[in-house]
Short mmCIF file of C-alpha atoms in Angstrom, two decimals:
data_model
loop_
_atom_site.label_atom_id
_atom_site.label_comp_id
_atom_site.label_asym_id
_atom_site.label_seq_id
_atom_site.Cartn_x
_atom_site.Cartn_y
_atom_site.Cartn_z
CA GLY Z 1 2.66 34.69 -46.61
CA VAL Z 2 2.13 34.39 -42.90
CA LEU Z 3 2.26 30.84 -41.44
CA LEU Z 4 -0.65 30.27 -39.10
CA GLY Z 5 -0.82 27.68 -36.32
CA VAL Z 6 -2.63 26.66 -33.16
CA ASN Z 7 -1.13 27.89 -29.90
CA ILE Z 8 -1.89 25.83 -26.75
CA THR Z 9 -1.36 26.99 -23.18
CA SER Z 10 -1.97 25.27 -19.85
CA PRO Z 11 -2.01 26.63 -16.28
CA THR Z 12 0.06 23.67 -15.08
CA SER Z 13 2.12 20.78 -16.43
CA LEU Z 14 1.30 18.56 -13.41
CA VAL Z 15 -2.14 17.59 -12.12
CA ARG Z 16 -2.43 15.67 -8.82
CA GLY Z 17 -5.66 13.71 -8.82
CA THR Z 18 -7.55 11.68 -6.23
CA ALA Z 19 -8.89 8.23 -7.12
CA GLY Z 20 -12.69 8.27 -7.28
CA ARG Z 21 -12.91 12.01 -7.92
CA ALA Z 22 -12.88 14.12 -11.08
CA GLY Z 23 -9.61 15.18 -12.70
CA LEU Z 24 -9.28 18.08 -15.15
CA LEU Z 25 -6.44 18.32 -17.66
CA SER Z 26 -6.87 22.00 -18.40
CA ILE Z 27 -5.73 23.72 -21.61
CA SER Z 28 -6.78 26.60 -23.82
CA TYR Z 29 -5.90 27.29 -27.45
CA SER Z 30 -5.86 30.22 -29.82
CA SER Z 31 -6.30 30.14 -33.58
CA SER Z 32 -7.08 32.52 -36.40
CA SER Z 33 -9.67 30.05 -37.74
CA GLN Z 34 -13.32 29.97 -36.77
CA ASP Z 35 -13.64 26.26 -37.60
CA LYS Z 36 -14.13 23.66 -34.91
CA PRO Z 37 -10.85 22.14 -33.70
CA VAL Z 38 -9.94 18.48 -33.94
CA VAL Z 39 -8.75 17.51 -30.46
CA LYS Z 40 -6.76 14.35 -29.79
CA TRP Z 41 -5.64 13.21 -26.32
CA GLN Z 42 -3.05 10.43 -25.99
CA LEU Z 43 -1.63 8.65 -22.95
CA LYS Z 44 2.11 8.07 -23.35
CA LYS Z 45 3.38 5.00 -21.52
CA ASP Z 46 5.30 2.22 -23.26
CA LYS Z 47 3.69 3.52 -26.43
CA ALA Z 48 1.19 6.26 -27.24
CA LEU Z 49 -2.41 5.18 -26.57
CA THR Z 50 -5.25 7.25 -27.98
CA VAL Z 51 -7.62 8.17 -25.18
CA VAL Z 52 -10.19 10.26 -27.05
CA GLN Z 53 -10.66 12.26 -30.26
CA SER Z 54 -13.26 14.92 -30.84
CA ILE Z 55 -14.43 17.61 -33.23
CA GLY Z 56 -15.10 20.46 -30.87
CA THR Z 57 -16.79 18.77 -27.92
CA GLU Z 58 -18.28 15.91 -29.94
CA ILE Z 59 -16.39 12.66 -29.39
CA ILE Z 60 -15.73 10.71 -32.59
CA GLY Z 61 -15.12 6.99 -32.81
CA ASN Z 62 -15.66 4.43 -30.09
CA LEU Z 63 -14.04 4.85 -26.70
CA ARG Z 64 -12.19 1.96 -25.16
CA PRO Z 65 -14.27 0.16 -22.49
CA HIS Z 66 -11.87 1.48 -19.86
CA TYR Z 67 -12.90 5.08 -20.66
CA ARG Z 68 -16.61 4.78 -21.44
CA ASP Z 69 -18.86 7.20 -19.53
CA ARG Z 70 -15.82 8.81 -17.85
CA LEU Z 71 -14.56 11.33 -20.44
CA ARG Z 72 -15.64 14.77 -21.63
CA VAL Z 73 -13.87 17.16 -23.98
CA LEU Z 74 -14.65 20.77 -23.04
CA PRO Z 75 -15.04 23.67 -25.50
CA ASN Z 76 -11.50 24.91 -24.81
CA GLY Z 77 -10.04 21.42 -25.52
CA SER Z 78 -9.58 20.44 -21.86
CA LEU Z 79 -10.14 16.81 -20.86
CA LEU Z 80 -12.34 15.95 -17.88
CA ILE Z 81 -11.97 12.43 -16.42
CA ASP Z 82 -14.62 11.50 -13.86
CA PRO Z 83 -14.06 9.41 -11.83
CA LEU Z 84 -10.30 8.94 -11.84
CA LEU Z 85 -8.79 5.46 -11.59
CA LEU Z 86 -5.25 4.61 -10.49
CA THR Z 87 -4.57 3.31 -14.01
CA ASP Z 88 -5.24 6.80 -15.44
CA GLU Z 89 -1.89 8.00 -14.14
CA GLY Z 90 0.66 9.02 -16.77
CA ALA Z 91 1.74 11.66 -19.28
CA TYR Z 92 -1.05 12.99 -21.51
CA GLU Z 93 -0.29 14.68 -24.82
CA VAL Z 94 -2.95 16.77 -26.51
CA GLU Z 95 -2.96 17.82 -30.16
CA VAL Z 96 -5.27 20.53 -31.47
CA SER Z 97 -5.51 21.00 -35.24
CA ILE Z 98 -7.72 23.23 -37.38
CA THR Z 99 -8.09 22.91 -41.13
CA ASP Z 100 -7.06 26.46 -41.99
CA ASP Z 101 -3.94 26.41 -39.81
CA THR Z 102 -0.57 25.18 -40.97
CA PHE Z 103 0.72 24.00 -37.61
CA THR Z 104 -0.87 21.69 -35.03
CA GLY Z 105 -0.60 22.75 -31.40
CA GLU Z 106 0.76 20.25 -28.87
CA LYS Z 107 1.01 20.16 -25.08
CA THR Z 108 1.91 17.52 -22.45
CA ILE Z 109 0.35 17.33 -18.98
CA ASN Z 110 1.42 14.79 -16.35
CA LEU Z 111 -1.31 13.27 -14.20
CA THR Z 112 -0.77 11.48 -10.90
CA VAL Z 113 -3.60 9.57 -9.21
CA ASP Z 114 -3.45 8.62 -5.54
CA ILE Z 115 -5.53 7.27 -2.68
CA PRO Z 116 -5.51 9.52 0.43
CA ILE Z 117 -3.53 8.41 3.48
CA SER Z 118 -5.68 6.97 6.27
CA LYS Z 119 -4.83 7.85 9.87
CA PRO Z 120 -1.67 5.96 10.86
CA GLN Z 121 -0.86 4.41 14.22
CA VAL Z 122 2.39 3.44 15.91
CA VAL Z 123 2.67 -0.19 16.95
CA VAL Z 124 5.29 -1.09 19.56
CA ALA Z 125 6.03 -4.49 21.15
CA SER Z 126 6.89 -2.99 24.54
CA SER Z 127 6.62 0.58 25.78
CA THR Z 128 9.14 0.10 28.62
CA VAL Z 129 12.88 -0.54 28.24
CA LEU Z 130 15.99 -0.57 30.40
CA GLU Z 131 18.71 1.94 29.57
CA LEU Z 132 22.05 0.98 27.99
CA SER Z 133 21.30 -2.68 27.20
CA GLU Z 134 17.86 -2.80 25.53
CA SER Z 135 16.43 -1.50 22.25
CA PHE Z 136 12.91 -0.87 20.95
CA SER Z 137 11.21 -0.81 17.54
CA LEU Z 138 8.29 1.31 16.35
CA ASN Z 139 6.15 0.31 13.36
CA CYS Z 140 4.09 2.94 11.51
CA SER Z 141 0.91 1.23 10.30
CA HIS Z 142 -1.96 2.57 8.14
CA GLN Z 143 -4.76 0.99 6.11
CA ASN Z 144 -4.91 3.07 2.92
CA GLY Z 145 -2.75 5.40 0.88
CA THR Z 146 -0.54 5.20 -2.20
CA LYS Z 147 3.10 6.32 -2.51
CA PRO Z 148 3.54 6.83 1.27
CA SER Z 149 6.61 8.49 2.73
CA TYR Z 150 7.36 8.25 6.46
CA THR Z 151 8.80 10.78 8.91
CA TRP Z 152 9.42 9.88 12.58
CA LEU Z 153 8.83 12.52 15.24
CA LYS Z 154 10.05 12.76 18.81
CA ASP Z 155 8.00 15.11 20.97
CA GLY Z 156 6.50 16.51 17.75
CA ARG Z 157 9.86 17.26 16.09
CA PRO Z 158 11.63 15.22 13.36
CA LEU Z 159 14.22 12.87 14.81
CA ALA Z 160 17.79 14.03 14.38
CA ASN Z 161 20.38 11.77 12.78
CA ASP Z 162 21.97 9.42 15.30
CA SER Z 163 24.11 6.31 14.89
CA ARG Z 164 21.72 4.49 17.24
CA LEU Z 165 18.72 5.03 14.94
CA LEU Z 166 18.03 2.27 12.42
CA LEU Z 167 15.38 2.68 9.72
CA SER Z 168 13.92 0.00 7.48
CA PRO Z 169 14.43 0.59 3.72
CA ASP Z 170 10.97 2.18 3.42
CA HIS Z 171 11.39 4.10 6.74
CA LYS Z 172 8.23 2.45 8.05
CA VAL Z 173 10.00 0.81 11.01
CA LEU Z 174 12.25 2.71 13.42
CA THR Z 175 14.62 0.90 15.80
CA ILE Z 176 16.57 2.68 18.53
CA THR Z 177 19.49 0.69 19.94
CA ARG Z 178 21.50 1.11 23.15
CA VAL Z 179 18.66 3.02 24.78
CA LEU Z 180 19.54 6.12 26.81
CA MET Z 181 17.49 8.03 29.36
CA ALA Z 182 17.16 10.81 26.76
CA ASP Z 183 15.07 8.39 24.65
CA ASP Z 184 12.28 8.54 27.25
CA ASP Z 185 9.73 10.58 25.27
CA LEU Z 186 6.66 10.66 23.00
CA TYR Z 187 7.02 9.19 19.49
CA SER Z 188 4.73 9.55 16.47
CA CYS Z 189 4.92 9.08 12.71
CA LEU Z 190 3.87 11.38 9.86
CA VAL Z 191 2.78 9.72 6.59
CA GLU Z 192 2.49 11.79 3.40
CA ASN Z 193 1.73 11.33 -0.28
CA PRO Z 194 1.14 13.83 -3.13
CA ILE Z 195 -2.45 14.60 -2.07
CA SER Z 196 -2.69 14.03 1.69
CA GLN Z 197 -0.99 13.39 5.00
CA GLY Z 198 -1.78 11.70 8.30
CA ARG Z 199 -0.21 11.83 11.75
CA SER Z 200 -0.44 9.16 14.43
CA VAL Z 201 -1.34 9.60 18.07
CA PRO Z 202 1.93 9.83 20.09
CA VAL Z 203 3.15 6.73 21.90
CA LYS Z 204 5.05 7.08 25.20
CA ILE Z 205 8.28 5.13 25.58
CA THR Z 206 9.43 4.82 29.20
CA VAL Z 207 13.12 4.19 29.88
CA TYR Z 208 14.08 2.83 33.31
CA ARG Z 209 17.41 3.82 34.81
CA ARG Z 210 19.77 1.13 36.05
CA SER Z 211 20.29 1.26 39.83
CA SER Z 212 23.75 1.97 41.26
CA LEU Z 213 23.77 -1.47 42.93
CA TYR Z 214 23.03 -3.12 39.55
CA ILE Z 215 25.93 -1.24 37.95
CA ILE Z 216 28.29 -2.17 40.84
CA LEU Z 217 27.30 -5.83 40.68
CA SER Z 218 27.63 -5.86 36.90
CA THR Z 219 31.06 -4.22 37.05
CA GLY Z 220 32.17 -6.51 39.90
CA GLY Z 221 30.95 -9.57 38.03
CA ILE Z 222 32.96 -8.61 34.94
CA PHE Z 223 36.06 -7.97 37.09
CA LEU Z 224 35.67 -11.36 38.81
CA LEU Z 225 35.26 -13.14 35.47
CA VAL Z 226 38.40 -11.49 34.05
CA THR Z 227 40.35 -12.46 37.21
CA LEU Z 228 39.25 -16.09 37.00
CA VAL Z 229 40.17 -16.31 33.31
CA THR Z 230 43.61 -14.82 34.05
CA VAL Z 231 44.26 -17.22 36.97
CA CYS Z 232 43.20 -20.24 34.93
CA ALA Z 233 45.43 -19.20 32.08
CA CYS Z 234 48.46 -18.81 34.32
CA TRP Z 235 47.94 -21.87 36.57
CA LYS Z 236 49.78 -25.08 35.75
CA PRO Z 237 49.20 -28.34 37.66
CA ALA Z 238 52.12 -29.59 39.83
CA LYS Z 239 54.13 -32.54 38.50
#
């Protein structure tokens, strides 16, 4: 005989949801049977946790308090969660079985839940520096947003790699050492996560050039110091 089973398809294996809004884990199934399907959704974390079971669209059993009034099973077996919470994130496995079919259909959909990025701003201790000797640090600050990633921009373009650029482990703080005149520019930060992005208002960093007299005096001072050290090292008091 012919072995019959439930076939499940889904338009995507990854759903990016926003906390506080509705999230749809969309599937469809095909079967040779006209009976209502038994649909079971599980959340797979440390262990499989049953989220909801239904016969057709009718939920059976008691939902956990965490899910009450937030779940609907649609006629095609899809799961609607409204509103989404951050704790809803994870891998969801759906099983659809029908009495007349030999095989149960299975499908896994990954759900991410995030809070949108609020508008960031660049915080700097001082917007003026002296070339060659000073450094400056920029801090990218924002109120809200999960899983942020940071990109630093100079005059609207991503900063190129340079040995003078130091980034904190999370890339939230940028420090530029041994400042050059070429560092005189507009700086901004771009913050992104899976559902949104935000860009700060540019901050102007002004680099002041050392005067020729300052350089001469600095060079002369170093030469005088070296001369004095050499003389002292070579001089011996008379007996």
